[in-house]
Coordinates of C-alpha atoms in Angstrom, one line a residue:
M17 CA 20.9 224.3 137.5
G18 CA 18.1 226.6 136.5
K19 CA 16.3 228.8 138.9
N20 CA 13.0 226.8 138.7
E21 CA 14.9 223.5 139.1
N22 CA 16.8 224.8 142.1
T23 CA 13.5 226.0 143.7
S24 CA 12.0 222.6 143.2
V25 CA 15.0 220.9 144.7
M26 CA 14.9 223.2 147.8
A27 CA 11.2 222.6 148.2
E28 CA 11.7 218.9 148.2
F29 CA 14.6 219.3 150.7
K30 CA 12.5 221.4 153.0
E31 CA 9.7 218.8 152.9
R32 CA 12.2 216.1 153.9
A33 CA 13.5 218.3 156.6
K34 CA 10.1 218.3 158.4
R35 CA 10.9 214.8 159.7
P36 CA 11.6 215.1 163.4
F37 CA 15.0 214.3 164.8
G38 CA 15.0 210.8 166.3
M39 CA 16.5 207.3 166.4
R40 CA 16.5 207.1 162.6
D41 CA 19.1 209.9 162.5
K42 CA 21.2 208.4 165.3
I43 CA 21.4 205.0 163.7
G44 CA 22.1 206.6 160.3
Y45 CA 24.9 208.8 161.7
A46 CA 26.4 205.9 163.7
A47 CA 26.4 203.8 160.5
G48 CA 28.6 206.5 158.8
D49 CA 31.5 206.1 161.3
F50 CA 30.9 202.3 161.4
A51 CA 31.7 202.3 157.7
N52 CA 34.6 204.8 158.1
D53 CA 36.3 202.7 160.7
L54 CA 35.9 199.5 158.8
T55 CA 38.7 200.8 156.6
F56 CA 40.4 203.2 159.0
V57 CA 40.9 200.9 162.0
I58 CA 42.2 198.0 159.9
A59 CA 44.8 200.4 158.4
A60 CA 45.7 201.9 161.8
M61 CA 45.9 198.5 163.6
F62 CA 47.4 196.2 161.0
M63 CA 49.3 198.2 158.3
M64 CA 52.4 198.7 160.4
K65 CA 52.4 195.0 161.5
F66 CA 51.7 193.9 157.9
Y67 CA 54.6 195.8 156.3
T68 CA 57.1 195.0 159.0
D69 CA 56.3 191.3 159.5
V70 CA 54.9 190.2 156.1
M71 CA 56.5 192.5 153.6
G72 CA 59.8 192.9 155.4
V73 CA 59.9 196.7 155.5
S74 CA 61.4 198.3 158.6
G75 CA 59.1 200.0 161.1
G76 CA 61.0 203.3 160.8
V77 CA 60.4 203.3 157.0
V78 CA 56.7 202.5 157.3
G79 CA 56.2 205.2 159.9
L80 CA 58.1 207.7 157.7
V81 CA 56.1 206.9 154.6
M82 CA 52.8 207.3 156.5
M83 CA 54.0 210.7 157.9
V84 CA 55.2 212.0 154.6
A85 CA 52.0 211.0 152.9
K86 CA 50.1 213.3 155.2
V87 CA 51.6 216.3 153.5
V88 CA 49.3 215.5 150.6
D89 CA 46.3 215.8 153.1
A90 CA 47.1 219.4 153.7
F91 CA 45.8 220.0 150.2
T92 CA 43.2 217.3 149.7
D93 CA 41.3 217.9 153.0
V94 CA 41.0 221.6 152.5
A95 CA 40.1 221.1 148.9
M96 CA 37.3 218.7 149.8
G97 CA 36.1 221.1 152.5
Q98 CA 35.9 223.9 149.9
I99 CA 34.1 221.6 147.4
V100 CA 31.6 220.6 150.0
D101 CA 31.0 224.2 151.2
R102 CA 30.5 225.4 147.7
S103 CA 28.5 222.5 146.3
R104 CA 24.8 222.9 145.5
Y105 CA 22.0 221.4 147.5
T106 CA 20.2 218.3 146.3
A107 CA 16.8 217.1 147.5
K108 CA 18.8 214.8 149.9
G109 CA 20.9 217.7 151.1
K110 CA 24.4 219.1 150.7
F111 CA 26.6 216.6 152.4
A112 CA 25.0 213.1 152.2
P113 CA 25.3 212.8 148.4
W114 CA 29.1 212.9 148.7
I115 CA 29.1 210.0 151.0
M116 CA 27.7 207.7 148.4
R117 CA 30.0 209.1 145.6
F118 CA 33.1 208.0 147.5
A119 CA 31.8 204.8 149.3
G120 CA 33.0 202.5 146.5
P121 CA 36.4 204.1 145.9
V122 CA 37.4 204.2 149.6
A123 CA 36.5 200.5 149.9
V124 CA 38.6 199.4 146.9
A125 CA 41.6 201.6 148.0
S126 CA 41.5 200.1 151.5
F127 CA 41.6 196.6 150.1
L128 CA 44.6 197.4 147.8
I129 CA 46.8 198.3 150.8
F130 CA 47.2 194.7 151.9
A131 CA 48.9 192.9 149.0
P132 CA 50.9 189.9 150.4
Y133 CA 51.5 188.6 146.8
F134 CA 54.1 191.4 146.5
A135 CA 56.2 190.2 149.4
D136 CA 58.9 188.8 147.1
K137 CA 59.2 192.0 145.0
P138 CA 62.1 194.4 145.4
M139 CA 62.1 196.7 148.5
G140 CA 61.7 199.8 146.4
F141 CA 58.6 198.4 144.7
K142 CA 57.0 197.4 148.1
I143 CA 57.6 200.9 149.6
G144 CA 56.3 202.5 146.4
W145 CA 53.1 200.3 146.5
M146 CA 52.6 201.1 150.2
F147 CA 53.0 204.9 149.5
F148 CA 50.7 204.8 146.5
T149 CA 47.9 202.8 148.1
Y150 CA 48.1 204.7 151.4
I151 CA 47.7 208.1 149.6
L152 CA 44.9 206.7 147.3
W153 CA 43.0 205.5 150.4
G154 CA 43.7 208.1 153.0
S155 CA 44.4 211.3 151.1
V156 CA 41.9 211.0 148.3
C157 CA 39.1 208.5 148.9
Y158 CA 38.8 208.6 152.7
T159 CA 38.9 212.4 152.6
G160 CA 36.2 212.4 150.0
V161 CA 33.8 210.5 152.2
N162 CA 34.9 211.6 155.7
I163 CA 34.8 215.4 155.2
P164 CA 31.2 215.6 154.1
Y165 CA 30.2 213.0 156.7
G166 CA 31.7 214.9 159.6
S167 CA 30.3 218.2 158.3
M168 CA 26.9 216.8 158.0
A169 CA 26.3 216.8 161.8
S170 CA 25.7 220.6 161.7
A171 CA 23.1 220.1 159.0
V172 CA 21.2 217.3 160.8
T173 CA 20.3 219.5 163.7
D174 CA 21.1 222.9 165.3
D175 CA 20.1 221.7 168.8
A176 CA 23.1 221.3 171.2
N177 CA 21.8 218.2 173.0
E178 CA 20.9 216.5 169.7
R179 CA 24.4 217.3 168.4
Q180 CA 25.9 215.6 171.4
Q181 CA 23.7 212.6 170.7
L182 CA 25.0 212.5 167.2
S183 CA 28.6 212.6 168.6
T184 CA 27.8 209.8 171.0
W185 CA 26.2 207.7 168.3
R186 CA 29.0 208.4 166.0
N187 CA 31.3 206.8 168.6
I188 CA 29.0 203.9 169.0
G189 CA 29.2 203.2 165.3
A190 CA 33.0 203.5 165.4
T191 CA 33.1 201.2 168.5
V192 CA 31.1 198.5 166.8
A193 CA 33.6 198.6 163.9
Q194 CA 36.5 198.4 166.4
I195 CA 34.9 195.3 167.9
V196 CA 34.7 193.7 164.5
I197 CA 38.3 194.5 163.6
A198 CA 40.2 194.8 166.9
A199 CA 38.4 192.1 168.8
I200 CA 37.6 189.5 166.1
L201 CA 40.2 189.9 163.4
P202 CA 43.3 189.0 165.6
M203 CA 41.7 185.6 166.2
V204 CA 41.4 185.2 162.4
V205 CA 44.6 186.7 161.0
Y206 CA 47.2 185.4 163.5
V207 CA 48.6 181.9 163.3
T208 CA 51.1 179.9 165.3
D209 CA 54.4 179.2 163.6
A210 CA 56.8 176.2 164.1
E211 CA 58.4 177.8 167.1
G212 CA 55.1 178.4 168.8
H213 CA 55.1 182.2 168.2
Q214 CA 51.9 184.1 167.2
V215 CA 52.6 185.6 163.7
L216 CA 50.5 187.6 161.2
D217 CA 49.2 185.7 158.1
G218 CA 49.2 188.2 155.2
S219 CA 46.8 186.2 153.0
K220 CA 44.2 186.0 155.8
L221 CA 44.6 189.7 156.5
M222 CA 44.0 190.4 152.8
V223 CA 40.8 188.4 152.8
A224 CA 39.7 190.1 156.0
A225 CA 40.3 193.5 154.4
G226 CA 38.2 192.6 151.4
V227 CA 35.3 191.5 153.6
C228 CA 35.5 194.8 155.6
S229 CA 35.6 196.8 152.4
I230 CA 32.4 195.2 151.1
L231 CA 30.7 195.7 154.4
A232 CA 31.7 199.3 154.5
V233 CA 29.9 200.1 151.2
L234 CA 26.7 198.5 152.5
V235 CA 26.9 200.5 155.8
Y236 CA 27.6 203.8 154.0
F237 CA 24.3 203.2 152.1
V238 CA 22.5 202.8 155.5
C239 CA 24.0 206.2 156.6
Y240 CA 22.8 207.8 153.4
A241 CA 19.4 206.4 153.6
L242 CA 18.6 207.1 157.3
S243 CA 20.3 210.5 157.8
T244 CA 18.2 213.7 157.3
E245 CA 19.6 217.1 156.7
R246 CA 17.4 219.9 158.2
V247 CA 19.6 223.0 158.6
V248 CA 20.4 225.0 155.5
I249 CA 24.1 225.9 155.7
E250 CA 25.1 228.5 153.2
N251 CA 26.6 232.0 153.1
K252 CA 25.5 234.7 150.7
E253 CA 27.5 234.8 147.5
E254 CA 28.9 238.2 148.3
D255 CA 30.0 237.1 151.7
K256 CA 31.9 234.0 150.6
K257 CA 35.6 234.1 151.5
N258 CA 38.7 232.7 149.8
V259 CA 40.9 230.1 151.5
G260 CA 43.4 232.6 152.8
E261 CA 40.7 234.7 154.5
L262 CA 39.1 231.5 156.0
F263 CA 42.5 230.3 157.3
K264 CA 43.0 233.7 159.0
I265 CA 39.6 233.3 160.7
I266 CA 40.2 229.7 161.7
F267 CA 43.7 230.0 163.0
T268 CA 43.0 233.1 165.1
S269 CA 40.4 231.1 167.0
R270 CA 41.7 230.0 170.4
A271 CA 38.8 227.4 170.5
F272 CA 39.9 225.9 167.2
L273 CA 43.6 225.8 168.2
G274 CA 42.6 224.2 171.5
I275 CA 40.6 221.4 170.0
I276 CA 43.3 220.8 167.4
V277 CA 46.0 220.4 170.0
S278 CA 43.8 218.3 172.2
A279 CA 42.7 216.0 169.3
L280 CA 46.3 215.6 168.1
I281 CA 47.4 214.5 171.6
L282 CA 44.5 212.1 172.0
L283 CA 45.2 210.4 168.6
L284 CA 48.9 210.1 169.4
V285 CA 48.0 208.3 172.6
Q286 CA 45.2 206.2 171.4
L287 CA 46.9 205.0 168.2
T288 CA 50.2 204.5 169.9
L289 CA 48.5 202.3 172.5
S290 CA 46.8 200.4 169.7
G291 CA 49.9 200.2 167.5
M292 CA 52.2 199.1 170.3
G293 CA 49.5 196.7 171.5
N294 CA 50.2 194.7 168.3
Y295 CA 53.7 194.1 169.7
V296 CA 53.1 194.0 173.5
Y297 CA 50.5 191.2 173.4
P298 CA 52.1 188.8 170.8
N299 CA 55.7 189.6 171.6
Y300 CA 55.9 190.5 175.3
F301 CA 53.0 188.3 176.6
N302 CA 53.1 185.8 173.7
N303 CA 49.3 185.9 173.9
T304 CA 47.1 187.2 171.0
A305 CA 43.9 186.1 172.8
F306 CA 44.3 189.1 175.1
L307 CA 44.9 191.3 172.1
S308 CA 41.3 190.5 171.1
I309 CA 39.9 190.5 174.7
G310 CA 41.6 193.8 175.5
A311 CA 40.2 195.4 172.3
L312 CA 36.7 194.0 173.1
V313 CA 36.8 195.4 176.7
N314 CA 37.9 198.8 175.5
C315 CA 35.0 198.9 173.1
L316 CA 32.5 197.8 175.8
V317 CA 33.9 200.6 178.0
V318 CA 33.0 203.1 175.3
L319 CA 29.5 201.7 174.8
A320 CA 28.9 201.8 178.6
L321 CA 30.1 205.4 178.7
A322 CA 27.8 206.2 175.7
A323 CA 24.8 205.3 177.8
V324 CA 25.5 208.0 180.4
I325 CA 27.6 210.6 178.6
G326 CA 24.7 212.8 177.5
K327 CA 23.5 213.3 181.1
L328 CA 27.0 213.9 182.3
V329 CA 27.7 216.5 179.6
E330 CA 24.4 218.2 180.4
K331 CA 25.4 218.5 184.0
F332 CA 29.2 219.1 183.9
G333 CA 30.1 220.2 180.3
K334 CA 32.2 218.6 177.6
K335 CA 35.5 220.4 178.5
E336 CA 35.2 219.6 182.2
L337 CA 34.4 215.9 181.7
A338 CA 37.2 215.4 179.1
S339 CA 39.8 217.0 181.4
C340 CA 38.9 214.7 184.3
G341 CA 39.0 211.7 182.0
A342 CA 42.5 212.6 180.8
I343 CA 43.8 212.8 184.4
V344 CA 42.3 209.3 185.2
A345 CA 44.0 207.8 182.1
A346 CA 47.3 209.4 182.9
V347 CA 47.4 208.1 186.5
T348 CA 46.4 204.6 185.4
L349 CA 49.0 204.4 182.6
F350 CA 51.8 205.5 185.0
I351 CA 50.7 202.7 187.3
V352 CA 50.9 200.1 184.5
F353 CA 54.4 201.4 183.6
I354 CA 55.7 201.2 187.2
I355 CA 54.5 197.7 188.0
H356 CA 55.8 196.2 184.7
T357 CA 53.4 193.3 185.0
H358 CA 53.9 189.9 183.3
N359 CA 50.3 189.1 183.6
P360 CA 48.2 190.0 180.5
L361 CA 45.0 190.0 182.6
I362 CA 46.3 192.8 184.9
Y363 CA 47.6 194.7 181.9
F364 CA 44.3 194.8 180.1
V365 CA 42.2 195.5 183.2
L366 CA 44.3 198.6 184.0
G367 CA 44.2 199.4 180.3
A368 CA 40.4 199.3 180.3
I369 CA 40.4 201.8 183.3
A370 CA 42.7 204.1 181.3
Y371 CA 40.4 203.7 178.3
I372 CA 37.6 205.3 180.4
G373 CA 39.5 208.5 180.3
L374 CA 40.3 208.2 176.6
G375 CA 36.7 207.2 175.9
I376 CA 35.2 210.3 177.5
F377 CA 37.0 212.7 175.2
A378 CA 36.4 210.5 172.2
L379 CA 32.7 210.6 172.8
V380 CA 32.5 214.4 173.1
C381 CA 35.1 215.6 170.7
W382 CA 32.8 215.5 167.6
A383 CA 30.3 217.7 169.4
M384 CA 33.2 220.0 170.5
I385 CA 34.2 220.8 167.0
I386 CA 30.6 221.9 166.3
D387 CA 30.9 224.1 169.4
V388 CA 34.1 225.5 167.9
I389 CA 32.3 226.2 164.5
D390 CA 29.6 228.0 166.5
D391 CA 32.2 230.0 168.4
I392 CA 33.8 231.1 165.1
E393 CA 30.4 232.2 163.8
V394 CA 29.8 234.2 167.0
Q395 CA 33.2 235.9 166.7
H396 CA 33.2 236.5 162.9
N397 CA 29.6 236.2 161.8
Y398 CA 30.7 233.7 159.2
R399 CA 30.1 229.9 159.0
S400 CA 32.1 227.4 157.0
D401 CA 31.4 223.9 158.4
G402 CA 33.1 222.0 155.5
T403 CA 36.4 223.9 155.6
V404 CA 36.7 224.1 159.4
Y405 CA 35.9 220.4 159.6
A406 CA 38.4 219.7 156.8
V407 CA 41.2 221.5 158.6
Y408 CA 40.3 219.7 161.8
S409 CA 40.3 216.4 159.9
F410 CA 43.7 217.2 158.4
A411 CA 45.1 217.9 161.9
R412 CA 43.7 214.6 163.1
K413 CA 45.3 212.8 160.2
L414 CA 48.6 214.4 161.2
G415 CA 48.0 212.9 164.6
Q416 CA 47.3 209.5 163.0
A417 CA 50.5 209.8 160.9
G418 CA 52.4 211.0 163.9
A419 CA 51.2 208.0 165.9
S420 CA 52.4 205.7 163.1
G421 CA 55.7 207.5 163.0
L422 CA 56.0 207.4 166.7
T423 CA 55.2 203.7 166.8
G424 CA 57.8 203.1 164.2
L425 CA 60.3 205.2 166.1
L426 CA 59.5 203.5 169.4
L427 CA 60.0 200.1 167.8
S428 CA 63.4 201.2 166.4
I429 CA 64.4 202.6 169.9
A430 CA 63.5 199.2 171.4
G431 CA 65.6 197.5 168.7
Y432 CA 62.7 195.6 167.2
T433 CA 63.3 193.7 163.9
A434 CA 62.0 190.4 162.6
E435 CA 65.1 188.7 164.0
T436 CA 64.9 190.3 167.5
A437 CA 61.1 190.2 167.8
F438 CA 61.1 187.9 170.9
D439 CA 64.4 188.9 172.6
T440 CA 63.9 189.6 176.3
G441 CA 65.5 193.1 176.3
V442 CA 63.6 194.1 173.2
V443 CA 60.2 193.1 174.5
N444 CA 60.8 194.7 177.9
S445 CA 61.7 197.9 176.1
I446 CA 58.5 197.7 174.1
Y447 CA 56.4 197.3 177.2
N448 CA 58.1 200.3 178.9
L449 CA 57.7 202.6 175.8
A450 CA 54.1 201.4 175.2
T451 CA 53.0 202.6 178.7
L452 CA 55.2 205.5 179.6
I453 CA 54.8 207.6 176.4
P454 CA 51.0 207.4 176.4
A455 CA 51.0 208.3 180.1
I456 CA 52.9 211.5 179.4
G457 CA 50.6 212.2 176.5
M458 CA 47.5 212.1 178.7
V459 CA 49.1 214.6 181.1
L460 CA 49.6 216.9 178.1
L461 CA 46.0 216.3 177.0
A462 CA 44.7 217.4 180.4
L463 CA 46.8 220.5 180.4
S464 CA 45.7 221.4 176.9
L465 CA 42.0 221.1 177.7
I466 CA 42.3 223.0 181.0
F467 CA 44.4 225.9 179.9
L468 CA 44.1 226.2 176.1
Y469 CA 40.6 225.2 175.1
P470 CA 38.3 228.0 176.2
L471 CA 34.8 226.6 175.6
S472 CA 33.5 225.8 179.0
K473 CA 29.9 224.6 179.6
N474 CA 28.7 228.2 180.3
K475 CA 30.5 229.6 177.2
V476 CA 28.9 227.0 174.9
E477 CA 25.5 227.8 176.2
E478 CA 26.1 231.5 175.8
N479 CA 27.1 231.0 172.1
I480 CA 24.0 228.9 171.4
E481 CA 21.8 231.7 172.7
I482 CA 23.6 234.3 170.6
L483 CA 23.2 232.3 167.4
K484 CA 19.5 231.6 168.1
K485 CA 18.8 235.3 168.5
R486 CA 20.7 236.1 165.2
R487 CA 18.8 233.5 163.2
N488 CA 15.5 234.6 164.6
Q489 CA 16.0 238.2 163.6

């Protein structure tokens, strides 16, 4: 791009940037995670169940494949972060164009994961197809859209309260997608077999995945159209660092390590609860209606929290709120484990209470990573939103893969197979593991936030003031 052309592009960008931050940005940013989760949640919630029950692959193998695939993400996430950081500005901005470039590919890749027409193929072929499509979707296409989307929050606004609003609305978008998938899809994709058991219908799931993929592309366009980048995020050419130097900066940051550990634990808990829920409700309670109802209630909890989280953060701080929420969730999950209820209503009511604790951290964590990026800039006078977010995203994917592996391991420990799926001893073990392990995880999350993550409310405000003074010099 020539100098004159670049000047023209930046002039148009700055003209667009004059639009005040408002509801348009919130809806646009919410749409991005709505689209993300239309493919992410369906994979997280149904992929294990699909391959164990429809394709006949053992839970341990599915979990192992998903964990091994994440090794690829160590390269693709960081590579995408570097590509985004080093890409040129367009009139629309630096990050938004990448969302549209990968919107179609991520939708197609998600659809390919669910292929029931291969159920009669040899086991090696089925495992190979699962591995190929999972990498294509998660390591390549989802990375290509998610890294620029997450990094874009820093460019939309540099105001701390507005960033928290983006984090909140991001979760609102994700929650709407979860309602569509977790609350509605179980009523569509499960059928009753001859023995009266609720079983997954692979063909119906494939159609549902296709609908979600098409919808995702449309919603990505809404994100692109409504989001406005205002903050120019670039380092001088002479100050740009290589990957090794960046990693040294990132991994010597206590704030970054703290948010990584906390996010990993949260994902392990959240996705283990979701993954095991696919076995607790149909197999232990023999009731898929509560699988949908429970998912819907959890989503409504997040939406209710979203209405008040901004004021609570402003008064108490993100770290402080998230720590208290983790403690509430831990206590509630221990209660669910101890009472070992056979009533699905009691199970999901207590689960909704536990989800309040989960939901608080989920609503603030995306603003917390921007706080971490600010802290790194304060400490090292260098900013690399794309790469920092990419490493954070990779760590989250490790948590997602770990949750899949943990779910597969827990099912193996319980003795779950297609033949033992409704045995009394197996389903009781599933219940115990599905409640005790997440309860322990929430204790670890509280400890991580309290003792490892250093960015208290006062420290975040101090960093913001330091950066404002630097930029005004």
